[in-house]
Amino acid sequence: MLRCLGRHAFELDQLSEKDIEKEFERWARHVLVGAQIDDDIKKRETSPRRDWGALAQFVNGHRQQEKSYVTRNLQDMRNVLCEFTNIMGHAFVEDQETDQNVTTHLVQLRSVTEDGSFQDVKQALLGCG
């Protein structure tokens, strides 16, 4: 189980996937053969006693880090999507206003073209009327 958790780890804020996998592998060796958890070379001997409490703390702590990482990143993603939605909403409103202005200008231009003088058409085309 520990090796599986290590193999399928994902990068956290301060820990790479490889570092997490190594840590889970270290704990798996401790459970299987009683290998010491410490990196200290002097403590490479095995022991019949397993430190189940420390293992539970390690797994629990790691899961809490994962939960915090995922929760924070999901919230960041929600914030980005919300901001994107707001920006797109404003862009659509501006486009609608621009479309309305263009439509109004075309209606005026059509009216002037049908009924107005050349000077009126010229002013409408230049946007002065």
Tab-separated table of C-alpha atoms in Angstrom:
chain	number	residue	atom	x	y	z
A	1	MET	CA	0.000	0.000	0.000
A	2	LEU	CA	2.803	2.430	0.906
A	3	ARG	CA	4.648	1.742	-2.346
A	4	CYS	CA	1.434	2.326	-4.288
A	5	LEU	CA	0.925	5.679	-2.554
A	6	GLY	CA	4.515	6.617	-3.386
A	7	ARG	CA	4.325	5.524	-7.023
A	8	HIS	CA	1.190	7.563	-7.621
A	9	ALA	CA	2.256	10.655	-5.709
A	10	PHE	CA	2.019	14.096	-7.222
A	11	GLU	CA	4.226	17.107	-6.658
A	12	LEU	CA	3.381	19.220	-3.638
A	13	ASP	CA	4.557	22.740	-2.792
A	14	GLN	CA	7.960	21.807	-1.386
A	15	LEU	CA	8.189	18.131	-2.404
A	16	SER	CA	8.833	16.552	-5.782
A	17	GLU	CA	7.152	13.334	-6.874
A	18	LYS	CA	10.492	11.516	-6.576
A	19	ASP	CA	11.108	12.758	-3.031
A	20	ILE	CA	7.648	11.642	-1.961
A	21	GLU	CA	8.111	8.252	-3.620
A	22	LYS	CA	11.456	7.785	-1.823
A	23	GLU	CA	9.881	8.639	1.522
A	24	PHE	CA	7.051	6.143	1.031
A	25	GLU	CA	9.582	3.513	-0.091
A	26	ARG	CA	11.602	4.123	3.067
A	27	TRP	CA	8.481	3.536	5.160
A	28	ALA	CA	7.601	0.414	3.134
A	29	ARG	CA	11.069	-1.042	3.873
A	30	HIS	CA	10.586	-0.210	7.543
A	31	VAL	CA	7.287	-2.102	7.629
A	32	LEU	CA	8.552	-5.068	5.572
A	33	VAL	CA	12.004	-5.692	7.061
A	34	GLY	CA	12.262	-3.330	10.004
A	35	ALA	CA	14.702	-0.970	8.255
A	36	GLN	CA	15.394	2.224	10.156
A	37	ILE	CA	13.582	5.308	8.939
A	38	ASP	CA	16.450	7.710	9.635
A	39	ASP	CA	18.932	8.430	6.852
A	40	ASP	CA	21.778	8.083	9.322
A	41	ILE	CA	24.169	5.425	7.947
A	42	LYS	CA	25.001	4.227	11.473
A	43	LYS	CA	21.364	3.228	11.962
A	44	ARG	CA	21.021	0.880	8.964
A	45	GLU	CA	20.357	-2.157	11.145
A	46	THR	CA	16.938	-3.760	11.184
A	47	SER	CA	14.673	-4.120	14.160
A	48	PRO	CA	11.826	-6.492	14.909
A	49	ARG	CA	9.863	-3.518	16.266
A	50	ARG	CA	7.929	-1.363	13.847
A	51	ASP	CA	7.103	2.245	14.650
A	52	TRP	CA	3.415	2.132	13.747
A	53	GLY	CA	2.668	5.433	15.461
A	54	ALA	CA	5.295	7.277	13.411
A	55	LEU	CA	4.007	5.577	10.257
A	56	ALA	CA	0.464	6.725	11.010
A	57	GLN	CA	1.744	10.267	11.643
A	58	PHE	CA	3.695	10.242	8.374
A	59	VAL	CA	0.753	9.027	6.258
A	60	ASN	CA	-1.691	11.347	8.020
A	61	GLY	CA	0.649	14.326	7.620
A	62	HIS	CA	1.194	13.555	3.961
A	63	ARG	CA	-2.541	13.269	3.306
A	64	GLN	CA	-3.106	16.590	5.068
A	65	GLN	CA	-0.475	18.199	2.802
A	66	GLU	CA	-2.175	16.697	-0.255
A	67	LYS	CA	-5.588	17.913	0.885
A	68	SER	CA	-4.273	21.413	1.546
A	69	TYR	CA	-2.506	21.507	-1.834
A	70	VAL	CA	-5.570	20.291	-3.753
A	71	THR	CA	-7.987	22.546	-1.858
A	72	ARG	CA	-5.802	25.621	-2.391
A	73	ASN	CA	-5.269	24.874	-6.090
A	74	LEU	CA	-8.961	24.201	-6.680
A	75	GLN	CA	-9.783	27.539	-5.062
A	76	ASP	CA	-7.162	29.230	-7.249
A	77	MET	CA	-8.720	27.579	-10.308
A	78	ARG	CA	-12.176	28.759	-9.256
A	79	ASN	CA	-10.841	32.298	-8.838
A	80	VAL	CA	-9.244	32.203	-12.291
A	81	LEU	CA	-12.454	30.877	-13.874
A	82	CYS	CA	-14.518	33.505	-12.074
A	83	GLU	CA	-12.215	36.284	-13.275
A	84	PHE	CA	-12.256	34.863	-16.810
A	85	THR	CA	-16.063	34.751	-16.731
A	86	ASN	CA	-16.217	38.364	-15.536
A	87	ILE	CA	-13.828	39.521	-18.254
A	88	MET	CA	-15.761	37.673	-20.952
A	89	GLY	CA	-19.042	39.088	-19.629
A	90	HIS	CA	-17.685	42.624	-19.825
A	91	ALA	CA	-16.341	41.958	-23.327
A	92	PHE	CA	-19.748	40.707	-24.483
A	93	VAL	CA	-21.479	43.754	-23.008
A	94	GLU	CA	-18.983	46.047	-24.732
A	95	ASP	CA	-19.472	44.136	-27.985
A	96	GLN	CA	-23.237	44.505	-27.658
A	97	GLU	CA	-22.843	48.244	-27.076
A	98	THR	CA	-20.540	48.471	-30.088
A	99	ASP	CA	-22.979	46.411	-32.153
A	100	GLN	CA	-25.810	48.713	-31.087
A	101	ASN	CA	-23.758	51.788	-32.030
A	102	VAL	CA	-22.928	50.289	-35.438
A	103	THR	CA	-26.577	49.373	-36.014
A	104	THR	CA	-27.713	52.884	-35.051
A	105	HIS	CA	-25.087	54.423	-37.337
A	106	LEU	CA	-26.141	52.182	-40.259
A	107	VAL	CA	-29.814	53.083	-39.769
A	108	GLN	CA	-28.897	56.787	-39.806
A	109	LEU	CA	-26.717	56.292	-42.872
A	110	ARG	CA	-29.512	54.461	-44.700
A	111	SER	CA	-31.987	57.210	-43.820
A	112	VAL	CA	-29.633	59.968	-44.952
A	113	THR	CA	-28.794	58.072	-48.143
A	114	GLU	CA	-32.473	57.776	-49.039
A	115	ASP	CA	-33.602	61.290	-48.094
A	116	GLY	CA	-30.587	63.513	-47.533
A	117	SER	CA	-28.292	65.659	-49.559
A	118	PHE	CA	-24.788	64.682	-50.569
A	119	GLN	CA	-23.460	66.793	-47.666
A	120	ASP	CA	-25.708	64.886	-45.232
A	121	VAL	CA	-24.420	61.545	-46.593
A	122	LYS	CA	-20.832	62.766	-46.314
A	123	GLN	CA	-21.353	63.838	-42.692
A	124	ALA	CA	-23.043	60.537	-41.839
A	125	LEU	CA	-20.170	58.565	-43.389
A	126	LEU	CA	-17.596	60.591	-41.493
A	127	GLY	CA	-19.563	60.160	-38.269
A	128	CYS	CA	-20.153	63.866	-37.816
A	129	GLY	CA	-23.935	63.748	-38.052
